[in-house]
mmCIF file of C-alpha atoms in Angstrom:
data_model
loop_
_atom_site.group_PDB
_atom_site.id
_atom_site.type_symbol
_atom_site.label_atom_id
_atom_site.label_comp_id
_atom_site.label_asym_id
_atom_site.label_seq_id
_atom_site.Cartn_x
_atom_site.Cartn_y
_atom_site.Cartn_z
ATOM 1 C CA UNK A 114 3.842 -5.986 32.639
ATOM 2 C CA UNK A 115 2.950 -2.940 31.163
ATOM 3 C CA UNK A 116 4.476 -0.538 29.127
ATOM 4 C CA UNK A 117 3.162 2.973 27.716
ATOM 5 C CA UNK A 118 5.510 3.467 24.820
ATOM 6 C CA UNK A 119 4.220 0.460 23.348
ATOM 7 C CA UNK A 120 2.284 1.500 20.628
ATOM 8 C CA UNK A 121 -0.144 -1.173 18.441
ATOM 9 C CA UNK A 122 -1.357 0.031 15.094
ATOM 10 C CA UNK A 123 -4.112 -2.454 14.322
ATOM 11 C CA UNK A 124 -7.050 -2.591 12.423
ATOM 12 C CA UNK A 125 -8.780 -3.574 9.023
ATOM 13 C CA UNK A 126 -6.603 -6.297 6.538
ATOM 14 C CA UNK A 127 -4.651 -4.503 3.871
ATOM 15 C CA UNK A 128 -5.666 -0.985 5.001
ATOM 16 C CA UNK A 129 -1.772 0.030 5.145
ATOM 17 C CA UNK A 130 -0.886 -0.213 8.878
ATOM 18 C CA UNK A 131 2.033 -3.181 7.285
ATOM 19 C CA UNK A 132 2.944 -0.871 4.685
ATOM 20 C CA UNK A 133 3.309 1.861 7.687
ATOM 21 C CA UNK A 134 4.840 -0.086 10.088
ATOM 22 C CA UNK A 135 7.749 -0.612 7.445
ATOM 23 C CA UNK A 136 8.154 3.116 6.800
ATOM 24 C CA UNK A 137 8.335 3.653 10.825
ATOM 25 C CA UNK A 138 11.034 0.900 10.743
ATOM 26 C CA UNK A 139 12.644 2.934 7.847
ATOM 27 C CA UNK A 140 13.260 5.714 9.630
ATOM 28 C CA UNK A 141 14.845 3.945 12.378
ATOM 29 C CA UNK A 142 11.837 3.260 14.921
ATOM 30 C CA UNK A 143 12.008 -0.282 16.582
ATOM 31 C CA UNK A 144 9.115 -2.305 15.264
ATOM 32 C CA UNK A 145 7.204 -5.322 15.534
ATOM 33 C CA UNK A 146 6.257 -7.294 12.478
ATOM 34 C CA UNK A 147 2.624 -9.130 13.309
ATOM 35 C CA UNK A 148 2.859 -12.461 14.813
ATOM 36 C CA UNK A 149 0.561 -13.897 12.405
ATOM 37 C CA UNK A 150 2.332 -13.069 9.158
ATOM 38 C CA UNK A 151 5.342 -13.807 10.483
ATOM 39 C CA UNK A 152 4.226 -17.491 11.172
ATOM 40 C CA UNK A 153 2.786 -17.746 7.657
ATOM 41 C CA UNK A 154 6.111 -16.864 5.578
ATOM 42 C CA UNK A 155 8.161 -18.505 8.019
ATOM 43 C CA UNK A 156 6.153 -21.188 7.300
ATOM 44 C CA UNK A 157 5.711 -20.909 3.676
ATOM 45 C CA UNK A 158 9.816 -20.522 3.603
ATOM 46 C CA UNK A 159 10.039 -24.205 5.122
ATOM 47 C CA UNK A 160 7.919 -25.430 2.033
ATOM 48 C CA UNK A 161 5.682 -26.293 4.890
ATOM 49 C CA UNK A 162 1.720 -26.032 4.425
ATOM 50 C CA UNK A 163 -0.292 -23.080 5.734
ATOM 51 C CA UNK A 164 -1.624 -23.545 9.130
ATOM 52 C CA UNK A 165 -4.356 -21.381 9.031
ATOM 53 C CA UNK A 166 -5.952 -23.058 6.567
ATOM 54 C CA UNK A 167 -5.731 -26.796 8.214
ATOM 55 C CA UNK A 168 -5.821 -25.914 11.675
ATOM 56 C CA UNK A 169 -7.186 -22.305 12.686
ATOM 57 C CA UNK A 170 -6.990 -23.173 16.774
ATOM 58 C CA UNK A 171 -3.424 -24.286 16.035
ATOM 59 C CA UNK A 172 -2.644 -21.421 14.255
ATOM 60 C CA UNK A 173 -4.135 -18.686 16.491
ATOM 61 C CA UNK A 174 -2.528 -20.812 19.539
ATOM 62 C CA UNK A 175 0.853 -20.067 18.096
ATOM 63 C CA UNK A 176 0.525 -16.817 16.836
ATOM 64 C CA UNK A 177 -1.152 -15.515 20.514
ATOM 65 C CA UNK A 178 2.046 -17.344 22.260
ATOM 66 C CA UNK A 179 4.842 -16.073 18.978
ATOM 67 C CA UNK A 180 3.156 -12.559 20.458
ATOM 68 C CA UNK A 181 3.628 -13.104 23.674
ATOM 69 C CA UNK A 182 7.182 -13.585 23.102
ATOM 70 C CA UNK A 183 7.205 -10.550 21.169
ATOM 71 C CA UNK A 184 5.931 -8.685 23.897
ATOM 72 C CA UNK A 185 8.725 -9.872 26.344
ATOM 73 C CA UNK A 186 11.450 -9.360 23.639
ATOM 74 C CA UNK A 187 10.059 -5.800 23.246
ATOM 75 C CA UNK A 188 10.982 -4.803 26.692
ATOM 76 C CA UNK A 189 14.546 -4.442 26.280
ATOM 77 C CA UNK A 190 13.942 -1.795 23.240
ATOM 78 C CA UNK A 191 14.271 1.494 23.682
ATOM 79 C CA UNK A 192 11.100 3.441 23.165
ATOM 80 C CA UNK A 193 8.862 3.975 21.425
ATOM 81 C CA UNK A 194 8.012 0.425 19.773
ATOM 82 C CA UNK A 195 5.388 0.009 17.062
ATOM 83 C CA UNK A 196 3.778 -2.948 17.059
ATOM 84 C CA UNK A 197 1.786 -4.547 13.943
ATOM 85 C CA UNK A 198 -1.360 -5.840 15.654
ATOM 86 C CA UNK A 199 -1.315 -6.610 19.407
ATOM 87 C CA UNK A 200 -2.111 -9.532 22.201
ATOM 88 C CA UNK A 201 -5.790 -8.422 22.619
ATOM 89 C CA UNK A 202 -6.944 -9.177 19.824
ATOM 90 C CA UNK A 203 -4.954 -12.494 19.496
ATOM 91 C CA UNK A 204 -6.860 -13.401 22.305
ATOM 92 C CA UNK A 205 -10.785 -12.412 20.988
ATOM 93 C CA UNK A 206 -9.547 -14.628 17.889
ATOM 94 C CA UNK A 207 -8.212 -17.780 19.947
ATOM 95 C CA UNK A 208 -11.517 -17.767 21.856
ATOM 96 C CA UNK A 209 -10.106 -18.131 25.361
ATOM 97 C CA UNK A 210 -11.957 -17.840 28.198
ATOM 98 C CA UNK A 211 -12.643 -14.428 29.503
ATOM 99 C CA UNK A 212 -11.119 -14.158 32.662
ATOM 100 C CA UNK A 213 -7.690 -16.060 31.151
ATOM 101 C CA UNK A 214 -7.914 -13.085 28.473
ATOM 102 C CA UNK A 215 -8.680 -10.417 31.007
ATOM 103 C CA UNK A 216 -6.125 -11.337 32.896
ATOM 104 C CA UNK A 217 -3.659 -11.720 29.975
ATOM 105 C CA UNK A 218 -4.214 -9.021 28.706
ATOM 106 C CA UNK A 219 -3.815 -6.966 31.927
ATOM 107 C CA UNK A 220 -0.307 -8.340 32.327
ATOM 108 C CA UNK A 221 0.922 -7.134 28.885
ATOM 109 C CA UNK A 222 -0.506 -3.664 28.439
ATOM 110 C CA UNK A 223 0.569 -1.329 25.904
ATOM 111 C CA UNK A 224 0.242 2.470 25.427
ATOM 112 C CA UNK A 225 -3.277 3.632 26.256
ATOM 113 C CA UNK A 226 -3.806 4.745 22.712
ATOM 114 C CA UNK A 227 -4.432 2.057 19.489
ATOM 115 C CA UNK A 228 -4.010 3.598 16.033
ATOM 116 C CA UNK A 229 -6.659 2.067 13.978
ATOM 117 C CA UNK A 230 -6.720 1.283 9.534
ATOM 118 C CA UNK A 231 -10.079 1.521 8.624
ATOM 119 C CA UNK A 232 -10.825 -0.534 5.882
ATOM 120 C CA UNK A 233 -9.999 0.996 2.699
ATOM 121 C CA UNK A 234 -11.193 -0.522 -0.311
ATOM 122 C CA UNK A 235 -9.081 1.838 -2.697
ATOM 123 C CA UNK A 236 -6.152 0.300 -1.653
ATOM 124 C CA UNK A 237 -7.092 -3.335 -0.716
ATOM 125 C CA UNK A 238 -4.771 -5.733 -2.940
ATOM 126 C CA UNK A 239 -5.117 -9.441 -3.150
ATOM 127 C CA UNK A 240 -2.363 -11.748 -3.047
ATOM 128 C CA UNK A 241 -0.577 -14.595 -2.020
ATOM 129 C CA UNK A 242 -0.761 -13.785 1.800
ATOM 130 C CA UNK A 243 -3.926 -11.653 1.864
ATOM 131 C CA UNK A 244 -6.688 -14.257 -0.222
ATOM 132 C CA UNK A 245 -9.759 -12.974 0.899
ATOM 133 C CA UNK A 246 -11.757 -10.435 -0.652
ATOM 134 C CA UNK A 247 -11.753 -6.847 0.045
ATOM 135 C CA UNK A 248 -15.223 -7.968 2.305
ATOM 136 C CA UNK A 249 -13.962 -11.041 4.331
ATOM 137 C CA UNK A 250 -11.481 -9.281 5.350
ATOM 138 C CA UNK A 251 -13.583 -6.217 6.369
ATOM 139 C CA UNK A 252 -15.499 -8.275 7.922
ATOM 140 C CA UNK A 253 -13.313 -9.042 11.096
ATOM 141 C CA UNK A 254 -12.609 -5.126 11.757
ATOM 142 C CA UNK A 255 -15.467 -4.458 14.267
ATOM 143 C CA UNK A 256 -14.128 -7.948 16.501
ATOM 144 C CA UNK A 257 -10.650 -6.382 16.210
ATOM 145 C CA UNK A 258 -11.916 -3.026 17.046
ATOM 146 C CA UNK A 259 -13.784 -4.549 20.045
ATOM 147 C CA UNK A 260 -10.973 -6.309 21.745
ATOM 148 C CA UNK A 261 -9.213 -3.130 22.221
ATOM 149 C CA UNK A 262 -11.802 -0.934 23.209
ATOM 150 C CA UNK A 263 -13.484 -3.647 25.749
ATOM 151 C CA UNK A 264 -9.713 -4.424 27.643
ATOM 152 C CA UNK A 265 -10.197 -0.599 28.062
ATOM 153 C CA UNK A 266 -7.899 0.942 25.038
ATOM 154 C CA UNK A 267 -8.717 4.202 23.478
ATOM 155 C CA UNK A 268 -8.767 4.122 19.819
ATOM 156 C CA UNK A 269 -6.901 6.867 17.117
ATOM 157 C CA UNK A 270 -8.318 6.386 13.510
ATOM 158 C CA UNK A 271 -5.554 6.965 11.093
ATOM 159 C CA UNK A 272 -6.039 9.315 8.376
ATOM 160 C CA UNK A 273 -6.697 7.894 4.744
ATOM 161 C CA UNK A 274 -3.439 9.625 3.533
ATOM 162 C CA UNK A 275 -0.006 8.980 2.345
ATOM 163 C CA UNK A 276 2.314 7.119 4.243
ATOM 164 C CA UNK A 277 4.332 9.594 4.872
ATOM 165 C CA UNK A 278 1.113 11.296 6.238
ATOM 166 C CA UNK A 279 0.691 8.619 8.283
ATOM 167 C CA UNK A 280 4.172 8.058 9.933
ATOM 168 C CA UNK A 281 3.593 11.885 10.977
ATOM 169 C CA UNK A 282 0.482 11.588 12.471
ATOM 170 C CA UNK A 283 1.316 8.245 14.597
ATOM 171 C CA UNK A 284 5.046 10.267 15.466
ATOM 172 C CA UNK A 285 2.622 13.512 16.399
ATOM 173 C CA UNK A 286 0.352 11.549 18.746
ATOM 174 C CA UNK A 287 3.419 9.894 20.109
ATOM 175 C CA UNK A 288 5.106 13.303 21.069
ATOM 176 C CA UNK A 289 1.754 14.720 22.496
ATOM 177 C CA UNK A 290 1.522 11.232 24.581
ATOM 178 C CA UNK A 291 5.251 11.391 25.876
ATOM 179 C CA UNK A 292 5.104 14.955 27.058
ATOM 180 C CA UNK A 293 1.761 13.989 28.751
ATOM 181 C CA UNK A 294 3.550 11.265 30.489
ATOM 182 C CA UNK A 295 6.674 13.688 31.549
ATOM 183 C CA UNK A 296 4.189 16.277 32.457
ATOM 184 C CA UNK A 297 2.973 14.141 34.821
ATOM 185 C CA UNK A 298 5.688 12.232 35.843
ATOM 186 C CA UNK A 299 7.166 15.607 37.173
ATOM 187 C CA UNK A 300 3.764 16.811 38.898
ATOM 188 C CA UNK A 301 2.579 13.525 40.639
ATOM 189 C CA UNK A 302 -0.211 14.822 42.689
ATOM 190 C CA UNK A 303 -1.820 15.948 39.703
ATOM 191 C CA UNK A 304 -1.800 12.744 38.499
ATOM 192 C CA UNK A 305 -3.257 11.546 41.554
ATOM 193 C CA UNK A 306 -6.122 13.654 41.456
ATOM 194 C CA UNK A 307 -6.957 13.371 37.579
ATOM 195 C CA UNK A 308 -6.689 10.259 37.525
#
């Protein structure tokens, strides 16, 4: 499957992409809330223990599949979708074997551009979801980073700005991207031959 107005804004632990995603949602753009959190306060709602902490193959087993699922759910929406966090990097954390993850992730593509959150210590907030210092959780950006740019993603740092900054930069890039698509969807052979 692949689909290039599926855009992933990944990156660094409480750098803001969350807090963007939500303001992308609030002005009426389909989202996709990251697998991973979405496991934790459904879990936490249950009055069920946190997986992560008992069982981390367990819990990066479900969250990989719980995206997976997002993925397929995904297609039916209208573009664009935002997605918080994406399958590649799922699949760096669950350790699978390369050619499973290569060939995972070539069957659920997204648009050829990640928006990255560096990690931003002057907004970094600890709480009940996000324990780990500002450090730990800076730590996994570069892995993160890695999965994208190695399953052959390009990579759009986001500006250290406002959010409403933010939701127009990501909606800019978008616009540039879809005309580049039309463009070339009306002039195949050029397509062909730059690409």
């Amino acid at each position: 499957m692949s689909s290039q107005h599926f855009y992933v804004i990944t990156g660094a632990s409480g750098a803001g992409k969350s807090t963007l995603i939500a303001a992308l949602a609030g002005r009426g753009y389909r989202t996709v809330p990251e697998a991973g959190l979405a496991i934790l306060r459904e879990r936490r709602d249950r009055g069920v223990g946190a997986l992560l902490s008992t069982d981390r193959a367990a819990f990066l087993e479900a969250v990989l599949a719980r995206s997976l699922e997002d993925y397929t759910r995904a297609i039916a929406l209208g573009p664009p979708v935002f997605f918080d966090r994406g399958i590649p990097e799922w699949l760096r954390f669950a350790g699978c074997g390369e050619m499973h993850c290569n060939t995972v992730a070539a069957r659920h593509r997204y648009a050829s551009t990640v928006f990255v959150a560096e990690p931003w210590p002057e907004i970094y907030v600890q709480d009940h979801e996000r324990v780990h210092s500002f450090n730990k959780a800076a730590a996994s950006y570069e892995r993160t980073i890695s999965a994208y740019t190695q399953a052959g993603y390009e990579t759009c740092i986001l500006p250290k700005a406002s959010v409403q900054e933010r939701v127009a930069f990501v909606l800019a890039h978008v616009a540039a991207g879809a005309q580049q698509i039309a463009a070339a969807d009306r002039h195949p052979a050029t397509r062909a031959v730059g690409g």
